[in-house]
Amino acid sequence: MSDSEYEEYFQYRLLSDFEHRPGIRYIHALKDAKERLTRENFRPGIHLQYLKKFTEAMRQKKIPVVIINNPENPLALRWYENSKWYQSHLLYLQSLVSEDEIYFLDFRHKLRMQDFSDFHHFTYPGMVKMNSMYGDAIAEFSRKTN
C-alpha cells in the first residue's frame, strides 16, 4: 500500500466506528494515553528505575548491555514524538550509557508504517527487516565489547 492508502486503512481498521466496535476500546485507550503524554512531565516509572539499577550493576561488573528503543509505527509515534515527555524519556535512556559497558540504540525510525500491523506490532515483513537490524546491531555490539 502507498502511505496514504495505509494511513486510511489504519484509521479505518483501528480507530473508526468506535460506537459499533467495542472491541477496539483498548486501542483507543492506547491512543489516548500516547496523546496524553504530550501534556505530561517525564517521570521514570518503576520499570525504568529497575533498568537503571540493572545497568549500574552491570557497569560495576564490567558486563556489557545494549538498550534498544524499538521502532514504533510512524502514525502513532507522531502523536507524541516531539513532546517534552518523549524527549526526556530518550534523554533518560541515554543517561544510562557508559563508554564501555552500556550502549543505547535508537531504532524508532527504522521501519515504515507499512511494517506495522498496529501502533507497535510488526507485520511479518517488518519483523524480517528488524531481525537483520537486531542481528547487525548485536554483532557490532559484540565486536565493540570484545
mmCIF file of the C-alpha atoms, coordinates in Angstrom:
data_MODEL
# 
_entry.id   MODEL 
# 
loop_
_atom_site.group_PDB 
_atom_site.id 
_atom_site.type_symbol 
_atom_site.label_atom_id 
_atom_site.label_alt_id 
_atom_site.label_comp_id 
_atom_site.label_asym_id 
_atom_site.label_entity_id 
_atom_site.label_seq_id 
_atom_site.pdbx_PDB_ins_code 
_atom_site.Cartn_x 
_atom_site.Cartn_y 
_atom_site.Cartn_z 
_atom_site.occupancy 
_atom_site.B_iso_or_equiv 
_atom_site.pdbx_formal_charge 
_atom_site.auth_seq_id 
_atom_site.auth_comp_id 
_atom_site.auth_asym_id 
_atom_site.auth_atom_id 
_atom_site.pdbx_PDB_model_num 
ATOM 1   C CA . MET A 1 1   ? 0.000   0.000   0.000  1.00 0.00 ? 1   MET A CA 1 
ATOM 2   C CA . SER A 1 2   ? 1.082   3.569   -0.525 1.00 0.00 ? 2   SER A CA 1 
ATOM 3   C CA . ASP A 1 3   ? 1.483   5.755   2.566  1.00 0.00 ? 3   ASP A CA 1 
ATOM 4   C CA . SER A 1 4   ? -1.907  7.404   2.023  1.00 0.00 ? 4   SER A CA 1 
ATOM 5   C CA . GLU A 1 5   ? -3.672  4.065   1.431  1.00 0.00 ? 5   GLU A CA 1 
ATOM 6   C CA . TYR A 1 6   ? -2.073  2.541   4.512  1.00 0.00 ? 6   TYR A CA 1 
ATOM 7   C CA . GLU A 1 7   ? -2.925  5.557   6.673  1.00 0.00 ? 7   GLU A CA 1 
ATOM 8   C CA . GLU A 1 8   ? -6.569  5.457   5.545  1.00 0.00 ? 8   GLU A CA 1 
ATOM 9   C CA . TYR A 1 9   ? -6.747  1.721   6.212  1.00 0.00 ? 9   TYR A CA 1 
ATOM 10  C CA . PHE A 1 10  ? -5.008  2.154   9.593  1.00 0.00 ? 10  PHE A CA 1 
ATOM 11  C CA . GLN A 1 11  ? -7.609  4.738   10.654 1.00 0.00 ? 11  GLN A CA 1 
ATOM 12  C CA . TYR A 1 12  ? -10.468 2.558   9.421  1.00 0.00 ? 12  TYR A CA 1 
ATOM 13  C CA . ARG A 1 13  ? -9.184  -0.723  10.874 1.00 0.00 ? 13  ARG A CA 1 
ATOM 14  C CA . LEU A 1 14  ? -8.012  0.509   14.261 1.00 0.00 ? 14  LEU A CA 1 
ATOM 15  C CA . LEU A 1 15  ? -9.798  3.733   15.130 1.00 0.00 ? 15  LEU A CA 1 
ATOM 16  C CA . SER A 1 16  ? -13.072 4.200   13.230 1.00 0.00 ? 16  SER A CA 1 
ATOM 17  C CA . ASP A 1 17  ? -16.670 3.376   14.207 1.00 0.00 ? 17  ASP A CA 1 
ATOM 18  C CA . PHE A 1 18  ? -15.860 3.054   17.896 1.00 0.00 ? 18  PHE A CA 1 
ATOM 19  C CA . GLU A 1 19  ? -19.554 3.082   18.886 1.00 0.00 ? 19  GLU A CA 1 
ATOM 20  C CA . HIS A 1 20  ? -20.233 -0.114  16.937 1.00 0.00 ? 20  HIS A CA 1 
ATOM 21  C CA . ARG A 1 21  ? -16.925 -1.846  17.634 1.00 0.00 ? 21  ARG A CA 1 
ATOM 22  C CA . PRO A 1 22  ? -16.463 -2.005  21.426 1.00 0.00 ? 22  PRO A CA 1 
ATOM 23  C CA . GLY A 1 23  ? -13.623 -4.499  20.948 1.00 0.00 ? 23  GLY A CA 1 
ATOM 24  C CA . ILE A 1 24  ? -11.314 -1.665  19.902 1.00 0.00 ? 24  ILE A CA 1 
ATOM 25  C CA . ARG A 1 25  ? -11.686 0.120   23.251 1.00 0.00 ? 25  ARG A CA 1 
ATOM 26  C CA . TYR A 1 26  ? -8.149  -0.931  24.222 1.00 0.00 ? 26  TYR A CA 1 
ATOM 27  C CA . ILE A 1 27  ? -6.723  0.554   21.004 1.00 0.00 ? 27  ILE A CA 1 
ATOM 28  C CA . HIS A 1 28  ? -8.478  3.861   21.724 1.00 0.00 ? 28  HIS A CA 1 
ATOM 29  C CA . ALA A 1 29  ? -7.198  3.823   25.298 1.00 0.00 ? 29  ALA A CA 1 
ATOM 30  C CA . LEU A 1 30  ? -3.638  3.376   23.990 1.00 0.00 ? 30  LEU A CA 1 
ATOM 31  C CA . LYS A 1 31  ? -4.042  6.252   21.547 1.00 0.00 ? 31  LYS A CA 1 
ATOM 32  C CA . ASP A 1 32  ? -5.475  8.478   24.304 1.00 0.00 ? 32  ASP A CA 1 
ATOM 33  C CA . ALA A 1 33  ? -2.575  7.569   26.608 1.00 0.00 ? 33  ALA A CA 1 
ATOM 34  C CA . LYS A 1 34  ? 0.008   8.384   23.937 1.00 0.00 ? 34  LYS A CA 1 
ATOM 35  C CA . GLU A 1 35  ? -1.646  11.731  23.234 1.00 0.00 ? 35  GLU A CA 1 
ATOM 36  C CA . ARG A 1 36  ? -1.874  12.459  26.981 1.00 0.00 ? 36  ARG A CA 1 
ATOM 37  C CA . LEU A 1 37  ? 1.914   12.093  27.213 1.00 0.00 ? 37  LEU A CA 1 
ATOM 38  C CA . THR A 1 38  ? 2.277   15.382  25.341 1.00 0.00 ? 38  THR A CA 1 
ATOM 39  C CA . ARG A 1 39  ? 0.862   17.133  28.407 1.00 0.00 ? 39  ARG A CA 1 
ATOM 40  C CA . GLU A 1 40  ? 2.886   15.198  30.991 1.00 0.00 ? 40  GLU A CA 1 
ATOM 41  C CA . ASN A 1 41  ? 6.304   15.625  32.523 1.00 0.00 ? 41  ASN A CA 1 
ATOM 42  C CA . PHE A 1 42  ? 8.526   12.591  32.285 1.00 0.00 ? 42  PHE A CA 1 
ATOM 43  C CA . ARG A 1 43  ? 8.978   10.604  35.487 1.00 0.00 ? 43  ARG A CA 1 
ATOM 44  C CA . PRO A 1 44  ? 10.787  7.272   35.258 1.00 0.00 ? 44  PRO A CA 1 
ATOM 45  C CA . GLY A 1 45  ? 8.342   4.528   36.166 1.00 0.00 ? 45  GLY A CA 1 
ATOM 46  C CA . ILE A 1 46  ? 9.344   1.515   38.180 1.00 0.00 ? 46  ILE A CA 1 
ATOM 47  C CA . HIS A 1 47  ? 10.487  -0.426  35.096 1.00 0.00 ? 47  HIS A CA 1 
ATOM 48  C CA . LEU A 1 48  ? 12.923  2.363   34.201 1.00 0.00 ? 48  LEU A CA 1 
ATOM 49  C CA . GLN A 1 49  ? 14.095  2.670   37.790 1.00 0.00 ? 49  GLN A CA 1 
ATOM 50  C CA . TYR A 1 50  ? 14.934  -1.034  37.723 1.00 0.00 ? 50  TYR A CA 1 
ATOM 51  C CA . LEU A 1 51  ? 16.607  -0.663  34.335 1.00 0.00 ? 51  LEU A CA 1 
ATOM 52  C CA . LYS A 1 52  ? 18.855  1.970   35.900 1.00 0.00 ? 52  LYS A CA 1 
ATOM 53  C CA . LYS A 1 53  ? 19.693  -0.301  38.854 1.00 0.00 ? 53  LYS A CA 1 
ATOM 54  C CA . PHE A 1 54  ? 20.376  -3.158  36.448 1.00 0.00 ? 54  PHE A CA 1 
ATOM 55  C CA . THR A 1 55  ? 22.682  -1.104  34.208 1.00 0.00 ? 55  THR A CA 1 
ATOM 56  C CA . GLU A 1 56  ? 24.554  0.235   37.250 1.00 0.00 ? 56  GLU A CA 1 
ATOM 57  C CA . ALA A 1 57  ? 25.129  -3.319  38.497 1.00 0.00 ? 57  ALA A CA 1 
ATOM 58  C CA . MET A 1 58  ? 26.269  -4.476  35.046 1.00 0.00 ? 58  MET A CA 1 
ATOM 59  C CA . ARG A 1 59  ? 28.600  -1.482  34.716 1.00 0.00 ? 59  ARG A CA 1 
ATOM 60  C CA . GLN A 1 60  ? 30.233  -2.302  38.055 1.00 0.00 ? 60  GLN A CA 1 
ATOM 61  C CA . LYS A 1 61  ? 30.744  -5.898  36.968 1.00 0.00 ? 61  LYS A CA 1 
ATOM 62  C CA . LYS A 1 62  ? 32.001  -4.792  33.530 1.00 0.00 ? 62  LYS A CA 1 
ATOM 63  C CA . ILE A 1 63  ? 29.223  -6.736  31.792 1.00 0.00 ? 63  ILE A CA 1 
ATOM 64  C CA . PRO A 1 64  ? 28.133  -5.050  28.554 1.00 0.00 ? 64  PRO A CA 1 
ATOM 65  C CA . VAL A 1 65  ? 24.461  -4.249  27.948 1.00 0.00 ? 65  VAL A CA 1 
ATOM 66  C CA . VAL A 1 66  ? 22.692  -2.868  24.905 1.00 0.00 ? 66  VAL A CA 1 
ATOM 67  C CA . ILE A 1 67  ? 19.431  -0.950  25.342 1.00 0.00 ? 67  ILE A CA 1 
ATOM 68  C CA . ILE A 1 68  ? 17.289  -0.647  22.215 1.00 0.00 ? 68  ILE A CA 1 
ATOM 69  C CA . ASN A 1 69  ? 14.494  1.855   21.707 1.00 0.00 ? 69  ASN A CA 1 
ATOM 70  C CA . ASN A 1 70  ? 12.318  -0.198  19.374 1.00 0.00 ? 70  ASN A CA 1 
ATOM 71  C CA . PRO A 1 71  ? 10.568  1.161   16.304 1.00 0.00 ? 71  PRO A CA 1 
ATOM 72  C CA . GLU A 1 72  ? 7.002   2.328   16.524 1.00 0.00 ? 72  GLU A CA 1 
ATOM 73  C CA . ASN A 1 73  ? 4.518   2.911   13.758 1.00 0.00 ? 73  ASN A CA 1 
ATOM 74  C CA . PRO A 1 74  ? 5.237   6.443   12.479 1.00 0.00 ? 74  PRO A CA 1 
ATOM 75  C CA . LEU A 1 75  ? 1.494   7.168   12.578 1.00 0.00 ? 75  LEU A CA 1 
ATOM 76  C CA . ALA A 1 76  ? 1.420   6.510   16.318 1.00 0.00 ? 76  ALA A CA 1 
ATOM 77  C CA . LEU A 1 77  ? 4.823   7.997   17.060 1.00 0.00 ? 77  LEU A CA 1 
ATOM 78  C CA . ARG A 1 78  ? 3.827   11.352  15.592 1.00 0.00 ? 78  ARG A CA 1 
ATOM 79  C CA . TRP A 1 79  ? 1.173   11.708  18.313 1.00 0.00 ? 79  TRP A CA 1 
ATOM 80  C CA . TYR A 1 80  ? 3.869   12.318  20.925 1.00 0.00 ? 80  TYR A CA 1 
ATOM 81  C CA . GLU A 1 81  ? 7.389   12.127  19.471 1.00 0.00 ? 81  GLU A CA 1 
ATOM 82  C CA . ASN A 1 82  ? 8.024   15.875  19.697 1.00 0.00 ? 82  ASN A CA 1 
ATOM 83  C CA . SER A 1 83  ? 6.693   16.144  23.238 1.00 0.00 ? 83  SER A CA 1 
ATOM 84  C CA . LYS A 1 84  ? 8.775   17.138  26.216 1.00 0.00 ? 84  LYS A CA 1 
ATOM 85  C CA . TRP A 1 85  ? 7.863   13.785  27.779 1.00 0.00 ? 85  TRP A CA 1 
ATOM 86  C CA . TYR A 1 86  ? 9.297   11.701  24.947 1.00 0.00 ? 86  TYR A CA 1 
ATOM 87  C CA . GLN A 1 87  ? 12.419  13.804  24.587 1.00 0.00 ? 87  GLN A CA 1 
ATOM 88  C CA . SER A 1 88  ? 13.024  13.462  28.338 1.00 0.00 ? 88  SER A CA 1 
ATOM 89  C CA . HIS A 1 89  ? 12.394  9.707   28.088 1.00 0.00 ? 89  HIS A CA 1 
ATOM 90  C CA . LEU A 1 90  ? 15.108  9.430   25.421 1.00 0.00 ? 90  LEU A CA 1 
ATOM 91  C CA . LEU A 1 91  ? 17.486  11.551  27.493 1.00 0.00 ? 91  LEU A CA 1 
ATOM 92  C CA . TYR A 1 92  ? 16.875  9.260   30.461 1.00 0.00 ? 92  TYR A CA 1 
ATOM 93  C CA . LEU A 1 93  ? 17.766  6.194   28.402 1.00 0.00 ? 93  LEU A CA 1 
ATOM 94  C CA . GLN A 1 94  ? 20.849  7.942   27.033 1.00 0.00 ? 94  GLN A CA 1 
ATOM 95  C CA . SER A 1 95  ? 21.886  8.865   30.575 1.00 0.00 ? 95  SER A CA 1 
ATOM 96  C CA . LEU A 1 96  ? 22.318  5.161   31.327 1.00 0.00 ? 96  LEU A CA 1 
ATOM 97  C CA . VAL A 1 97  ? 25.061  4.847   28.709 1.00 0.00 ? 97  VAL A CA 1 
ATOM 98  C CA . SER A 1 98  ? 28.655  4.337   29.749 1.00 0.00 ? 98  SER A CA 1 
ATOM 99  C CA . GLU A 1 99  ? 31.653  4.326   27.471 1.00 0.00 ? 99  GLU A CA 1 
ATOM 100 C CA . ASP A 1 100 ? 32.476  0.633   27.567 1.00 0.00 ? 100 ASP A CA 1 
ATOM 101 C CA . GLU A 1 101 ? 29.572  -1.251  29.150 1.00 0.00 ? 101 GLU A CA 1 
ATOM 102 C CA . ILE A 1 102 ? 26.170  0.282   28.404 1.00 0.00 ? 102 ILE A CA 1 
ATOM 103 C CA . TYR A 1 103 ? 25.071  1.142   24.867 1.00 0.00 ? 103 TYR A CA 1 
ATOM 104 C CA . PHE A 1 104 ? 21.848  2.756   23.644 1.00 0.00 ? 104 PHE A CA 1 
ATOM 105 C CA . LEU A 1 105 ? 20.481  2.291   20.132 1.00 0.00 ? 105 LEU A CA 1 
ATOM 106 C CA . ASP A 1 106 ? 17.530  4.358   18.946 1.00 0.00 ? 106 ASP A CA 1 
ATOM 107 C CA . PHE A 1 107 ? 15.645  2.355   16.318 1.00 0.00 ? 107 PHE A CA 1 
ATOM 108 C CA . ARG A 1 108 ? 12.423  4.404   16.461 1.00 0.00 ? 108 ARG A CA 1 
ATOM 109 C CA . HIS A 1 109 ? 12.605  5.406   12.775 1.00 0.00 ? 109 HIS A CA 1 
ATOM 110 C CA . LYS A 1 110 ? 13.909  2.136   11.327 1.00 0.00 ? 110 LYS A CA 1 
ATOM 111 C CA . LEU A 1 111 ? 10.632  0.923   9.771  1.00 0.00 ? 111 LEU A CA 1 
ATOM 112 C CA . ARG A 1 112 ? 7.926   2.337   7.531  1.00 0.00 ? 112 ARG A CA 1 
ATOM 113 C CA . MET A 1 113 ? 4.308   2.473   8.633  1.00 0.00 ? 113 MET A CA 1 
ATOM 114 C CA . GLN A 1 114 ? 3.524   -0.481  6.362  1.00 0.00 ? 114 GLN A CA 1 
ATOM 115 C CA . ASP A 1 115 ? 5.813   -2.640  8.514  1.00 0.00 ? 115 ASP A CA 1 
ATOM 116 C CA . PHE A 1 116 ? 3.347   -2.455  11.437 1.00 0.00 ? 116 PHE A CA 1 
ATOM 117 C CA . SER A 1 117 ? 0.008   -4.153  11.986 1.00 0.00 ? 117 SER A CA 1 
ATOM 118 C CA . ASP A 1 118 ? -0.979  -1.579  14.611 1.00 0.00 ? 118 ASP A CA 1 
ATOM 119 C CA . PHE A 1 119 ? 0.778   1.046   16.767 1.00 0.00 ? 119 PHE A CA 1 
ATOM 120 C CA . HIS A 1 120 ? 3.818   -1.057  17.579 1.00 0.00 ? 120 HIS A CA 1 
ATOM 121 C CA . HIS A 1 121 ? 3.437   -4.692  16.490 1.00 0.00 ? 121 HIS A CA 1 
ATOM 122 C CA . PHE A 1 122 ? 5.444   -5.635  13.424 1.00 0.00 ? 122 PHE A CA 1 
ATOM 123 C CA . THR A 1 123 ? 3.993   -7.340  10.389 1.00 0.00 ? 123 THR A CA 1 
ATOM 124 C CA . TYR A 1 124 ? 5.860   -10.428 9.238  1.00 0.00 ? 124 TYR A CA 1 
ATOM 125 C CA . PRO A 1 125 ? 7.831   -8.407  6.623  1.00 0.00 ? 125 PRO A CA 1 
ATOM 126 C CA . GLY A 1 126 ? 8.566   -5.802  9.303  1.00 0.00 ? 126 GLY A CA 1 
ATOM 127 C CA . MET A 1 127 ? 9.936   -8.475  11.627 1.00 0.00 ? 127 MET A CA 1 
ATOM 128 C CA . VAL A 1 128 ? 12.098  -9.894  8.838  1.00 0.00 ? 128 VAL A CA 1 
ATOM 129 C CA . LYS A 1 129 ? 13.612  -6.415  8.381  1.00 0.00 ? 129 LYS A CA 1 
ATOM 130 C CA . MET A 1 130 ? 14.103  -5.968  12.129 1.00 0.00 ? 130 MET A CA 1 
ATOM 131 C CA . ASN A 1 131 ? 15.710  -9.397  12.563 1.00 0.00 ? 131 ASN A CA 1 
ATOM 132 C CA . SER A 1 132 ? 18.630  -8.367  10.381 1.00 0.00 ? 132 SER A CA 1 
ATOM 133 C CA . MET A 1 133 ? 18.850  -4.956  12.077 1.00 0.00 ? 133 MET A CA 1 
ATOM 134 C CA . TYR A 1 134 ? 18.901  -6.599  15.505 1.00 0.00 ? 134 TYR A CA 1 
ATOM 135 C CA . GLY A 1 135 ? 21.454  -9.133  14.301 1.00 0.00 ? 135 GLY A CA 1 
ATOM 136 C CA . ASP A 1 136 ? 23.705  -6.445  12.826 1.00 0.00 ? 136 ASP A CA 1 
ATOM 137 C CA . ALA A 1 137 ? 23.430  -4.346  15.994 1.00 0.00 ? 137 ALA A CA 1 
ATOM 138 C CA . ILE A 1 138 ? 24.265  -7.300  18.245 1.00 0.00 ? 138 ILE A CA 1 
ATOM 139 C CA . ALA A 1 139 ? 27.220  -8.259  16.033 1.00 0.00 ? 139 ALA A CA 1 
ATOM 140 C CA . GLU A 1 140 ? 28.545  -4.677  16.154 1.00 0.00 ? 140 GLU A CA 1 
ATOM 141 C CA . PHE A 1 141 ? 27.961  -4.559  19.900 1.00 0.00 ? 141 PHE A CA 1 
ATOM 142 C CA . SER A 1 142 ? 29.868  -7.830  20.320 1.00 0.00 ? 142 SER A CA 1 
ATOM 143 C CA . ARG A 1 143 ? 32.823  -6.507  18.316 1.00 0.00 ? 143 ARG A CA 1 
ATOM 144 C CA . LYS A 1 144 ? 32.976  -3.368  20.476 1.00 0.00 ? 144 LYS A CA 1 
ATOM 145 C CA . THR A 1 145 ? 32.892  -5.300  23.737 1.00 0.00 ? 145 THR A CA 1 
ATOM 146 C CA . ASN A 1 146 ? 35.488  -7.949  22.907 1.00 0.00 ? 146 ASN A CA 1 
# 
